[in-house]
Coordinates of C-alpha atoms and ligand atoms in Angstrom, one line a residue:
M18 CA -34.5 8.0 -9.4
W19 CA -37.3 7.6 -12.1
I20 CA -39.1 11.0 -13.1
A21 CA -41.9 10.5 -15.5
A22 CA -41.7 13.1 -18.4
A23 CA -44.4 15.8 -18.6
G24 CA -47.8 14.5 -19.4
E25 CA -46.7 10.9 -18.7
A26 CA -48.2 9.3 -15.9
F27 CA -46.7 6.0 -16.6
P28 CA -43.7 4.7 -18.4
R29 CA -44.1 4.4 -22.1
Q30 CA -44.3 1.1 -24.0
E31 CA -40.9 0.1 -25.2
T32 CA -40.6 0.7 -29.0
E33 CA -38.2 -1.3 -31.3
D34 CA -35.9 1.8 -31.4
D35 CA -35.9 1.6 -27.6
M36 CA -35.0 -2.1 -27.7
S37 CA -32.2 -1.4 -30.0
A38 CA -30.7 1.5 -28.0
I39 CA -30.9 -0.8 -24.8
D40 CA -29.1 -3.6 -26.8
D41 CA -26.5 -1.2 -28.1
G42 CA -25.9 0.3 -24.5
R43 CA -25.4 -3.1 -23.0
E44 CA -23.1 -4.2 -25.7
D45 CA -21.0 -1.2 -25.2
L46 CA -20.8 -2.3 -21.5
A47 CA -20.0 -5.8 -22.7
R48 CA -17.2 -4.5 -24.9
W49 CA -15.8 -2.4 -22.0
K50 CA -15.8 -5.5 -19.7
A51 CA -14.2 -7.8 -22.4
E52 CA -11.5 -5.3 -23.0
Q53 CA -10.4 -5.2 -19.4
P54 CA -6.9 -6.8 -19.0
D55 CA -6.5 -10.4 -18.6
N56 CA -3.0 -10.0 -17.5
F57 CA -1.9 -7.1 -15.3
F58 CA 1.7 -7.5 -16.1
T59 CA 1.4 -7.1 -19.9
A60 CA -1.3 -4.4 -19.4
D61 CA 0.7 -2.2 -17.0
V62 CA 3.3 -1.0 -19.7
V63 CA 4.6 1.9 -17.3
F64 CA 5.3 -0.6 -14.5
R65 CA 6.9 -3.2 -16.9
H66 CA 9.3 -0.8 -18.5
A67 CA 10.2 0.8 -15.1
L68 CA 11.0 -2.7 -13.7
Q69 CA 13.1 -3.6 -17.0
R70 CA 15.2 -0.4 -16.3
L71 CA 15.5 -0.8 -12.5
A72 CA 16.0 -4.7 -12.3
G73 CA 19.1 -5.0 -14.5
E74 CA 19.2 -7.4 -17.3
E75 CA 19.8 -10.7 -15.4
T76 CA 17.0 -10.0 -12.7
W77 CA 14.7 -8.7 -15.4
A78 CA 15.2 -11.9 -17.5
S79 CA 14.6 -14.3 -14.4
L80 CA 11.4 -12.3 -13.2
R81 CA 9.7 -11.6 -16.4
P82 CA 8.2 -15.1 -17.2
R83 CA 7.2 -15.5 -13.5
L84 CA 5.5 -12.1 -13.6
E85 CA 3.8 -12.6 -16.8
A86 CA 2.3 -15.9 -15.4
F87 CA 1.5 -14.2 -12.0
G88 CA 0.0 -11.1 -14.0
A89 CA -2.5 -13.4 -15.7
Q90 CA -3.5 -15.1 -12.4
C91 CA -4.1 -11.8 -10.8
A92 CA -6.2 -10.5 -13.5
T93 CA -8.4 -13.6 -13.7
E94 CA -8.5 -16.2 -10.8
M95 CA -7.4 -13.7 -7.9
D96 CA -9.5 -10.8 -9.0
A97 CA -12.7 -13.1 -9.1
A98 CA -12.0 -14.5 -5.8
A99 CA -11.2 -11.1 -4.2
D100 CA -14.7 -10.1 -5.5
V101 CA -16.4 -12.9 -3.9
N102 CA -14.6 -12.7 -0.6
N103 CA -15.6 -9.0 -0.2
R104 CA -19.3 -9.7 -0.6
P105 CA -21.0 -8.9 2.8
H106 CA -21.9 -12.4 3.4
N107 CA -18.5 -13.7 2.8
L108 CA -16.5 -11.5 5.2
P109 CA -14.4 -13.0 8.0
L110 CA -16.1 -14.1 11.1
L111 CA -14.7 -14.5 14.6
E112 CA -14.6 -18.1 15.8
R113 CA -13.2 -18.2 19.4
Y114 CA -13.8 -21.6 20.2
D115 CA -13.6 -25.0 18.5
A116 CA -16.5 -27.5 18.3
I117 CA -15.9 -28.9 21.8
G118 CA -15.3 -25.5 23.5
R119 CA -11.5 -25.3 23.4
R120 CA -10.3 -21.6 23.0
T121 CA -8.9 -21.2 19.6
E122 CA -9.2 -17.2 19.0
G123 CA -9.6 -18.1 15.2
V124 CA -11.1 -16.5 12.4
E125 CA -13.2 -18.3 9.9
H126 CA -12.6 -17.3 6.2
H127 CA -14.6 -17.9 3.2
P128 CA -12.8 -20.4 0.7
S129 CA -12.3 -17.4 -1.7
Y130 CA -9.8 -15.8 0.9
H131 CA -7.7 -18.8 0.6
V132 CA -7.9 -18.8 -3.3
V133 CA -6.3 -15.4 -3.2
G134 CA -3.9 -16.2 -0.5
R135 CA -2.7 -19.6 -2.2
L136 CA -1.9 -17.4 -5.4
I137 CA -0.1 -14.7 -3.7
Y138 CA 2.1 -16.8 -1.5
E139 CA 2.6 -19.5 -4.0
S140 CA 4.0 -16.9 -6.3
G141 CA 7.1 -17.1 -4.2
M142 CA 7.0 -13.4 -3.3
M143 CA 8.0 -13.9 0.5
G144 CA 10.9 -16.3 -0.4
E145 CA 12.5 -13.4 -2.3
Y146 CA 13.5 -12.2 0.9
A147 CA 15.6 -15.1 1.8
E148 CA 18.9 -13.0 0.9
P149 CA 19.3 -9.4 2.1
G150 CA 17.4 -7.0 -0.3
G151 CA 14.8 -8.8 -2.4
F152 CA 12.6 -5.6 -2.1
L153 CA 12.6 -5.2 -5.9
R154 CA 11.9 -8.7 -6.7
S155 CA 9.1 -9.3 -4.2
L156 CA 7.5 -6.0 -4.5
A157 CA 7.1 -6.6 -8.3
F158 CA 4.8 -9.5 -7.6
F159 CA 3.1 -7.3 -4.8
H160 CA 2.5 -4.5 -7.3
L161 CA 0.4 -7.0 -9.6
S162 CA -1.7 -8.5 -6.9
S163 CA -2.4 -5.1 -5.4
M164 CA -4.3 -4.3 -8.5
C165 CA -7.1 -6.7 -7.0
G166 CA -7.1 -4.1 -4.0
E167 CA -6.3 -5.2 -0.4
A168 CA -7.9 -8.7 -1.3
G169 CA -7.5 -9.9 2.3
H170 CA -3.7 -10.3 2.2
N171 CA -2.0 -7.0 1.3
C172 CA -1.7 -6.0 4.9
P173 CA -0.6 -9.5 6.2
V174 CA 1.9 -9.7 3.2
A175 CA 3.4 -6.1 4.4
C176 CA 3.5 -7.3 8.1
T177 CA 5.1 -10.6 7.2
A178 CA 7.9 -8.7 5.2
G179 CA 8.3 -6.6 8.3
I180 CA 8.7 -9.5 10.6
I181 CA 11.1 -11.1 8.2
K182 CA 13.2 -8.1 8.0
S183 CA 13.2 -7.7 11.9
L184 CA 14.1 -11.1 12.5
Q185 CA 16.9 -11.2 10.0
A186 CA 18.4 -8.3 11.5
L187 CA 17.6 -8.8 15.3
G188 CA 16.6 -12.4 15.8
T189 CA 18.6 -15.0 17.8
P190 CA 19.7 -17.9 15.8
E191 CA 17.1 -20.1 17.6
L192 CA 14.3 -17.7 16.6
K193 CA 15.6 -17.5 13.1
A194 CA 15.7 -21.1 12.7
R195 CA 12.2 -21.7 14.2
Y196 CA 10.4 -19.1 12.2
L197 CA 12.2 -17.8 9.0
P198 CA 11.8 -21.0 6.9
R199 CA 8.0 -20.8 7.0
L200 CA 7.8 -17.1 6.9
L201 CA 9.7 -17.4 3.7
S202 CA 7.8 -20.3 2.4
R203 CA 5.8 -20.5 -0.7
V204 CA 3.7 -23.6 0.5
Y205 CA 0.5 -21.9 1.4
A206 CA -0.6 -24.4 3.9
E207 CA 2.7 -24.3 5.6
R208 CA 3.6 -20.7 5.5
Y209 CA 3.5 -18.4 8.6
D210 CA 2.1 -14.9 8.3
G211 CA 2.5 -11.9 10.3
A212 CA 0.8 -9.1 12.1
Q213 CA 2.0 -5.6 13.7
F214 CA 0.3 -4.2 16.6
L215 CA 1.3 -0.7 17.9
T216 CA -2.0 1.2 18.1
E217 CA -3.9 1.5 21.3
V218 CA -7.1 2.9 22.0
Q219 CA -5.7 6.2 23.6
G220 CA -3.7 6.8 20.3
G221 CA -2.1 5.5 17.2
S222 CA 0.0 8.5 16.1
D223 CA 1.4 9.0 19.5
V224 CA 2.8 5.6 20.0
G225 CA 4.8 6.9 22.9
L226 CA 1.5 6.7 24.9
N227 CA 1.4 2.9 24.6
A228 CA 0.5 1.3 28.0
V229 CA 0.7 -2.4 27.0
R230 CA 3.2 -3.9 29.4
A231 CA 5.9 -6.6 28.9
E232 CA 7.3 -8.4 31.9
R233 CA 10.5 -10.4 31.8
A234 CA 9.9 -14.1 32.9
E235 CA 12.6 -16.1 34.7
D236 CA 13.5 -18.1 31.6
G237 CA 14.5 -14.8 29.6
T238 CA 11.3 -14.7 27.5
W239 CA 8.6 -12.0 28.2
R240 CA 4.9 -11.9 29.1
I241 CA 2.6 -9.4 27.6
H242 CA -0.3 -7.8 29.2
G243 CA -2.8 -5.2 28.1
E244 CA -5.0 -4.1 25.2
K245 CA -4.3 -3.4 21.5
W246 CA -7.0 -1.4 19.7
F247 CA -6.2 -2.1 16.0
C248 CA -5.0 -5.6 15.2
S249 CA -5.2 -6.3 11.6
N250 CA -4.6 -9.9 10.4
A251 CA -5.9 -10.9 13.8
D252 CA -5.4 -14.6 13.2
A253 CA -1.9 -14.2 12.1
D254 CA 0.8 -16.9 13.2
L255 CA 3.2 -14.4 14.4
I256 CA 2.6 -10.9 16.0
L257 CA 5.3 -8.2 16.2
M258 CA 4.1 -5.7 18.9
T259 CA 5.3 -2.8 21.0
A260 CA 5.1 -3.0 24.7
R261 CA 6.5 -1.1 27.6
H262 CA 9.4 -2.9 29.0
D263 CA 9.9 -0.4 31.8
E264 CA 7.1 1.5 33.3
A265 CA 9.4 4.0 34.8
V266 CA 10.6 5.0 31.2
G267 CA 7.8 7.2 29.5
G268 CA 7.5 7.7 25.8
T269 CA 8.8 5.7 23.0
R270 CA 12.1 5.2 24.8
G271 CA 10.2 2.8 27.1
L272 CA 9.0 0.4 24.3
G273 CA 10.4 -2.9 23.5
L274 CA 9.8 -4.7 20.2
F275 CA 8.3 -8.4 20.9
L276 CA 7.4 -11.4 18.8
V277 CA 4.4 -13.2 20.0
P278 CA 3.6 -16.5 18.3
R279 CA -0.2 -17.5 17.9
L280 CA 0.4 -20.9 19.0
L281 CA 2.7 -22.2 21.8
E282 CA 5.0 -25.1 21.3
D283 CA 2.3 -27.4 22.7
G284 CA -0.1 -26.3 20.2
S285 CA -2.2 -24.3 22.5
V286 CA -3.1 -20.6 21.8
N287 CA -1.0 -18.0 23.4
A288 CA -2.5 -16.0 26.3
F289 CA -4.5 -13.5 24.2
R290 CA -8.2 -13.1 23.4
I291 CA -9.7 -11.3 20.3
R292 CA -12.5 -9.2 21.7
R293 CA -14.3 -8.8 18.4
L294 CA -13.5 -7.9 14.7
K295 CA -14.0 -4.4 13.6
D296 CA -16.8 -3.6 11.0
K297 CA -14.6 -1.5 8.6
L298 CA -15.1 0.9 5.7
G299 CA -12.4 -0.8 3.6
T300 CA -9.9 -3.8 3.7
R301 CA -12.9 -5.7 4.8
S302 CA -12.0 -9.3 3.8
M303 CA -8.9 -8.9 6.1
P304 CA -9.8 -9.3 9.8
S305 CA -9.0 -6.5 12.2
G306 CA -9.6 -7.0 15.6
E307 CA -9.2 -5.7 19.1
M308 CA -7.1 -7.8 21.5
D309 CA -6.4 -8.5 25.1
F310 CA -3.0 -9.8 26.1
E311 CA -3.2 -11.8 29.2
G312 CA 0.5 -12.8 29.9
A313 CA 1.1 -13.7 26.3
R314 CA 4.6 -15.5 25.8
A315 CA 7.0 -13.3 23.9
W316 CA 10.4 -12.9 22.7
A317 CA 12.3 -9.5 22.7
L318 CA 13.7 -8.7 19.3
G319 CA 17.1 -6.9 19.9
E320 CA 17.7 -4.8 22.9
V321 CA 14.4 -3.8 24.4
E322 CA 15.7 -0.3 25.0
E323 CA 16.0 0.0 21.3
G324 CA 12.5 -1.4 20.5
F325 CA 10.9 1.7 18.9
R326 CA 14.2 2.5 16.9
S327 CA 14.2 -1.1 15.5
M328 CA 10.4 -0.6 14.7
M329 CA 10.9 2.4 12.8
R330 CA 14.0 1.0 11.0
F331 CA 13.1 -2.4 10.0
V332 CA 9.1 -2.3 10.0
I333 CA 7.7 1.2 9.4
N334 CA 9.8 2.1 6.4
T335 CA 9.0 -1.4 5.0
S336 CA 5.4 -1.0 5.6
R337 CA 5.2 2.6 4.0
I338 CA 6.8 1.3 1.0
Y339 CA 4.4 -1.6 0.9
N340 CA 1.7 1.0 1.4
A341 CA 2.9 2.9 -1.6
I342 CA 2.9 -0.2 -3.9
A343 CA -0.4 -1.3 -2.5
V344 CA -2.0 2.1 -3.5
T345 CA -0.2 2.3 -6.8
G346 CA -1.9 -1.0 -7.7
I347 CA -5.3 0.4 -6.7
A348 CA -4.6 3.6 -8.9
R349 CA -3.3 1.8 -11.9
R350 CA -6.4 -0.5 -11.7
A351 CA -8.6 2.5 -11.6
A352 CA -6.9 3.6 -14.7
F353 CA -7.7 0.6 -16.7
V354 CA -11.3 0.5 -15.6
A355 CA -12.0 4.2 -16.2
G356 CA -9.8 4.5 -19.4
G357 CA -11.7 1.5 -20.9
Y358 CA -15.1 2.8 -19.9
A359 CA -14.4 6.2 -21.5
R360 CA -13.5 4.4 -24.9
H361 CA -16.9 2.4 -25.0
R362 CA -19.6 4.2 -23.1
K363 CA -21.7 6.6 -25.3
A364 CA -23.8 9.5 -24.2
F365 CA -25.5 11.9 -26.6
G366 CA -24.2 10.0 -29.7
R367 CA -20.6 10.2 -28.8
R368 CA -18.2 8.2 -26.9
I369 CA -17.8 9.9 -23.5
G370 CA -14.0 10.0 -23.8
D371 CA -14.5 12.4 -26.7
F372 CA -15.9 15.0 -24.2
A373 CA -13.1 17.3 -23.1
L374 CA -14.1 17.0 -19.3
V375 CA -14.2 13.1 -19.3
R376 CA -10.8 13.1 -21.3
E377 CA -9.2 15.3 -18.6
T378 CA -10.6 13.1 -15.9
V379 CA -9.2 10.0 -17.4
D380 CA -5.8 11.7 -18.2
R381 CA -5.6 12.7 -14.7
I382 CA -6.0 9.2 -13.5
E383 CA -3.6 7.7 -16.0
A384 CA -0.8 10.4 -15.5
S385 CA -1.2 10.5 -11.8
S386 CA -1.4 6.8 -11.3
A387 CA 1.7 6.5 -13.5
A388 CA 3.5 9.3 -11.4
I389 CA 3.1 7.5 -8.1
A390 CA 4.1 4.2 -9.7
L391 CA 7.4 5.6 -11.1
G392 CA 8.0 7.7 -8.0
T393 CA 7.5 4.6 -5.8
W394 CA 9.5 2.3 -7.9
A395 CA 12.3 4.9 -8.1
L396 CA 12.7 4.3 -4.3
I397 CA 12.8 0.5 -4.3
P398 CA 16.1 -0.2 -5.5
M399 CA 17.6 2.1 -2.9
M400 CA 15.7 0.1 -0.1
D401 CA 17.6 -2.8 -1.5
A402 CA 21.0 -0.9 -1.6
A403 CA 20.2 0.5 2.0
E404 CA 20.0 -3.1 3.4
Q405 CA 23.4 -3.9 1.5
G406 CA 25.2 -0.9 2.8
G407 CA 25.2 0.5 -0.7
L408 CA 23.9 4.1 0.0
S409 CA 25.8 7.2 0.6
D410 CA 24.8 9.4 3.5
E411 CA 23.0 11.8 1.3
E412 CA 20.9 9.0 -0.5
A413 CA 20.2 7.4 2.9
A414 CA 18.8 10.9 4.0
F415 CA 16.9 11.4 0.7
L416 CA 15.2 7.8 1.1
R417 CA 14.0 8.5 4.6
M418 CA 12.4 11.7 3.6
A419 CA 11.2 10.5 0.2
I420 CA 9.4 7.4 1.9
N421 CA 7.3 9.8 4.2
V422 CA 6.5 12.2 1.4
N423 CA 5.5 9.4 -0.9
K424 CA 3.4 7.4 1.5
R425 CA 1.3 10.4 2.0
R426 CA 1.0 11.6 -1.4
S427 CA 0.8 8.2 -3.1
S428 CA -2.4 7.1 -0.8
I429 CA -4.1 10.5 -1.5
T430 CA -3.5 10.0 -5.2
A431 CA -5.0 6.5 -5.0
T432 CA -8.0 7.8 -3.4
E433 CA -8.5 10.5 -6.0
C434 CA -8.1 7.9 -8.9
A435 CA -10.6 5.7 -7.4
L436 CA -13.1 8.6 -6.8
Q437 CA -12.5 10.0 -10.3
G438 CA -12.8 6.5 -11.9
I439 CA -16.2 6.4 -10.1
E440 CA -17.3 9.8 -11.7
V441 CA -16.2 8.4 -15.0
L442 CA -18.5 5.5 -14.6
G443 CA -21.4 7.7 -13.6
G444 CA -24.2 6.0 -11.5
N445 CA -22.6 2.7 -12.4
G446 CA -19.3 3.7 -10.5
A447 CA -21.4 3.7 -7.4
I448 CA -22.5 0.1 -7.7
E449 CA -20.5 -2.5 -6.0
S450 CA -21.3 -5.4 -8.3
F451 CA -20.7 -3.3 -11.4
S452 CA -16.8 -2.7 -11.0
I453 CA -14.2 -2.9 -8.5
L454 CA -14.0 0.8 -8.0
P455 CA -16.1 1.2 -4.9
R456 CA -13.9 -1.4 -3.0
L457 CA -10.8 0.2 -4.4
L458 CA -12.0 3.6 -3.0
R459 CA -12.6 2.2 0.4
D460 CA -9.3 0.3 0.4
A461 CA -7.4 3.5 -0.6
I462 CA -9.1 5.5 2.2
V463 CA -8.0 3.0 4.8
C464 CA -4.4 3.1 3.2
E465 CA -4.5 7.0 3.7
N466 CA -4.9 6.5 7.2
W467 CA -2.7 3.6 8.5
E468 CA 1.0 3.5 8.5
G469 CA 1.2 7.1 9.5
T470 CA -1.6 9.7 8.9
H471 CA -1.0 12.5 6.5
N472 CA -0.5 14.9 9.4
T473 CA 1.9 12.6 11.1
L474 CA 4.0 12.1 8.1
T475 CA 4.1 15.8 7.6
A476 CA 5.0 16.4 11.2
Q477 CA 7.8 13.8 10.9
V478 CA 9.2 15.3 7.8
L479 CA 9.3 18.7 9.4
R480 CA 11.2 17.4 12.5
D481 CA 13.6 15.6 10.3
M482 CA 14.2 18.8 8.6
H483 CA 15.0 20.7 11.7
R484 CA 16.9 17.9 13.4
Y485 CA 18.8 16.2 10.5
R486 CA 18.4 18.8 7.8
L487 CA 17.1 15.9 5.5
H488 CA 15.6 18.4 3.2
E489 CA 19.1 19.2 1.9
A490 CA 19.8 15.7 0.7
Y491 CA 16.2 15.6 -0.9
V492 CA 16.9 18.5 -2.9
A493 CA 20.4 17.5 -3.6
Q494 CA 19.3 14.1 -4.8
L495 CA 16.5 15.5 -7.1
R496 CA 19.0 18.0 -8.5
R497 CA 21.2 15.1 -9.5
R498 CA 18.5 13.4 -10.9
F499 CA 17.3 16.2 -13.4
A500 CA 21.0 17.1 -14.2
S501 CA 21.6 13.5 -15.3
L502 CA 19.2 14.2 -18.1
E503 CA 21.3 16.8 -19.7
G504 CA 22.1 15.8 -23.4
G505 CA 19.6 13.0 -23.5
P506 CA 16.2 12.5 -25.0
M507 CA 14.7 14.4 -22.1
G508 CA 17.3 17.1 -22.0
A509 CA 14.7 19.6 -21.6
W510 CA 13.9 18.6 -18.3
A511 CA 17.4 19.0 -16.9
S512 CA 16.7 23.0 -16.6
R513 CA 13.0 22.7 -16.1
G514 CA 13.6 20.3 -13.3
A515 CA 16.5 22.5 -11.8
R516 CA 13.9 25.3 -11.6
A517 CA 11.3 23.2 -9.9
V518 CA 14.0 22.1 -7.3
D519 CA 15.1 25.7 -6.9
G520 CA 11.5 26.7 -5.9
L521 CA 11.3 23.7 -3.5
E522 CA 14.6 24.8 -2.0
G523 CA 13.4 28.3 -1.3
S524 CA 10.0 26.9 0.2
L525 CA 11.8 24.7 2.6
A526 CA 14.1 27.3 3.8
E527 CA 11.2 29.5 4.5
V528 CA 9.3 26.9 6.4
L529 CA 12.2 26.5 8.7
T530 CA 12.0 30.1 9.8
L531 CA 8.5 29.7 10.8
D532 CA 6.9 29.0 14.2
E533 CA 5.3 25.4 14.7
D534 CA 1.9 26.2 13.8
A535 CA 2.7 28.3 10.6
A536 CA 5.3 25.7 9.6
S537 CA 2.9 22.8 9.8
L538 CA 0.2 24.7 7.7
R539 CA 2.9 25.8 5.1
M540 CA 4.1 22.3 5.0
R541 CA 0.8 20.8 3.8
P542 CA 0.9 22.1 0.5
L543 CA 4.7 21.7 0.3
M544 CA 4.4 18.0 1.1
D545 CA 2.4 17.7 -2.1
R546 CA 5.1 19.6 -4.2
L547 CA 7.9 17.7 -2.8
A548 CA 6.2 14.6 -4.1
W549 CA 5.1 16.1 -7.4
V550 CA 8.7 17.1 -8.0
L551 CA 10.0 13.7 -7.1
Y552 CA 7.3 12.1 -9.5
A553 CA 8.6 14.3 -12.3
S554 CA 12.1 13.2 -11.9
A555 CA 11.3 9.7 -12.0
M556 CA 9.0 10.0 -14.9
A557 CA 11.5 12.0 -16.8
E558 CA 14.2 9.3 -16.0
Q559 CA 11.9 6.6 -17.3
A560 CA 11.0 8.5 -20.4
A561 CA 14.6 8.9 -21.3
Y562 CA 15.2 5.3 -20.9
D563 CA 12.1 4.3 -22.9
A564 CA 13.2 6.7 -25.7
E565 CA 16.7 5.2 -25.8
A566 CA 15.4 1.6 -25.5
G567 CA 12.9 2.1 -28.2
L568 CA 10.0 1.6 -25.8
G569 CA 7.8 4.3 -27.0
D570 CA 7.0 7.7 -25.7
E571 CA 4.0 6.9 -23.4
V572 CA 5.6 8.1 -20.2
S573 CA 7.0 11.3 -21.9
R574 CA 3.4 12.2 -22.8
L575 CA 2.1 11.4 -19.4
L576 CA 4.8 13.6 -18.0
A577 CA 4.0 16.6 -20.1
F578 CA 0.3 16.5 -19.0
Y579 CA 1.2 15.9 -15.4
A580 CA 4.0 18.6 -15.1
D581 CA 1.5 21.2 -16.6
W582 CA -1.3 20.1 -14.4
R583 CA 0.9 20.2 -11.3
G584 CA 2.5 23.4 -12.3
I585 CA 6.1 22.0 -12.4
Ligands
FAD20 C1 -8.6 -0.6 9.0 C2 -7.5 -0.4 9.9 C3 -6.6 -1.3 10.5 C4 -5.6 -0.9 11.2 N1 -4.5 -2.0 11.6 C5 -3.7 -1.7 12.5 C6 -2.8 -2.6 12.9 O1 -2.8 -3.8 12.5 N2 -1.8 -2.3 13.9 C7 -1.8 -1.1 14.3 O2 -0.8 -0.8 15.2 N3 -2.5 -0.2 14.0 C8 -3.6 -0.3 12.9 N4 -4.3 0.6 12.5 C9 -4.4 2.0 13.1 C10 -3.7 3.1 12.3 O3 -2.4 2.9 12.3 C11 -4.1 4.3 13.3 O4 -5.4 4.5 13.1 C12 -3.3 5.3 12.9 O5 -2.0 5.2 13.3 C13 -3.8 6.7 13.5 O6 -4.0 6.7 14.9 P1 -5.4 7.1 15.5 O7 -6.3 6.4 14.7 O8 -5.2 6.8 17.1 O9 -5.5 8.5 15.3 P2 -4.9 9.7 16.2 O10 -3.5 9.5 16.3 O11 -5.8 9.9 17.2 O12 -5.2 10.8 15.0 C14 -6.4 11.6 14.9 C15 -6.2 12.8 14.0 O13 -5.1 13.6 14.7 C16 -4.1 13.8 13.7 N5 -2.9 14.0 14.5 C17 -2.3 13.3 15.5 N6 -1.1 13.6 15.8 C18 -1.0 15.0 15.2 C19 0.1 16.0 15.1 N7 1.1 15.8 15.8 N8 -0.1 17.0 14.3 C20 -1.2 17.1 13.6 N9 -2.2 16.2 13.7 C21 -2.0 15.1 14.3 C22 -4.0 12.6 12.8 O14 -3.4 13.1 11.7 C23 -5.5 12.4 12.7 O15 -6.0 13.1 11.7 C24 -5.4 0.3 11.7 C25 -6.3 1.4 11.2 C26 -7.3 0.9 10.2 C27 -8.2 2.1 9.9

């Protein structure tokens, strides 16, 4: 808005002083831009040190040069291509027929989409899953590419990982031989990617309402009929989906897990139609459609009666960890953008970062993005250990609860970081062409709402507390983590952490005495606190390692700020 100063009917003539102020202001912006990372791996010190600690010497030594090269690609070519791809005129378009009218159910992508895809898949991140485990190695690459936002491929990569895990665990030798090599491939033109469809128009959280049917065919395969309402990566090579194998069995017990290839053996398109692509708030360069299945050929993965359980075990936990890394990338990127801006932008003759209010906002972005990064990364070696049978019962119970607690809080934090980053940039923060922040904000909001809404996750944690007393393992694990700091450089956190865990334990016990409504309301703030204490423990562990390894005290300083802010 332009408001003329009193007595001025028209803007003044620009003087030399005005011109030099304009030049100076623009130069500050140029310096901010020039100082943005040209390598996300070297720039994200918190992530780098965490990986060094968690990977172990051998894995770290082999990953490091690859990540360094990939981090540079992400910050340069990939980021530029994702930016171009997300311009409104370059978004995916539905192309249901080819030139001569044959049905293709295809999606036309701008070339920039494939630039991003080639870099992601050719990093070899999917191939890391060739052996059981592989989460740590694969997600290290994903952490870096996520700093470009969804970029058209984050959701597909997560879905592909879920399909690989399901096939490895449940697939017949024939299905494994047919699909795994291309799912694991690093050759972009050859690789298969995946999609996962659960949600129907009548409900996404309440998957037990699924009405899409699966009918067994004479040859032992299945035919899928019905409508799926949210179908991301709509042009995926392989779809993993829920469908009702027995209409007489209601709820989630009647759901099987099915693999539906896009193309049949003869090269024709399987029996489904994409009605339309959705016009979305975020994740816009990734096509999400609505689809009708009209007898699509499918294979059951595992026993059909076990479908929902398999989905939760191999797919949903994988997706929720992917979601947490995706939003961590968003939050860490917001920290780079906003932190740099505060160092260069001036107002009233001072750098804006010198104002206490701006400084506090930037500190919050930096500390909370580091908190979710370290909290999420603390869980990833456990994901690998779980697959290799290396978790105790207590650790497995802790992991199950922590994944849900962390999915919720990490995505809220990413939205906060992107939003606060926009605040630091002022009016420029609201401009799509000025920085990545508006797109990161939109992507983060989507990440809050898929893979389990906040309330669904809260309800699941509460149910798990009642049914399996998972909170006891959660509390016990946090207690162990803080206790292990005793006598080390972060020794003060042994008792401070123990007090925080005592507080959690009391609140959790109280929730279990409440009726359903009261318990769910009490759980909402408690879900935050469960996450914050987890993050503090992960930060303290990292700070102790950094001190012992001579890697500086950045995490220790971030923890001091974060813990005071969160009242831990
Ligand atoms: C861009 C985008 C892409 C997507 N892609 C896919 C995809 O590829 N595959 C797929 O399967 N799904 C996909 N989804 C769907 C997503 O997973 C669902 O939107 C999500 O699970 C929520 O379901 P719903 O939208 O039906 O909301 P609802 O389940 O109708 O929920 C509405 C509100 O009610 C609340 N609520 C529901 N149950 C409870 C409860 N028990 N207690 C308290 N509150 C409750 C929810 O938290 C929410 O606030 C996508 C969503 C988006 C936005």
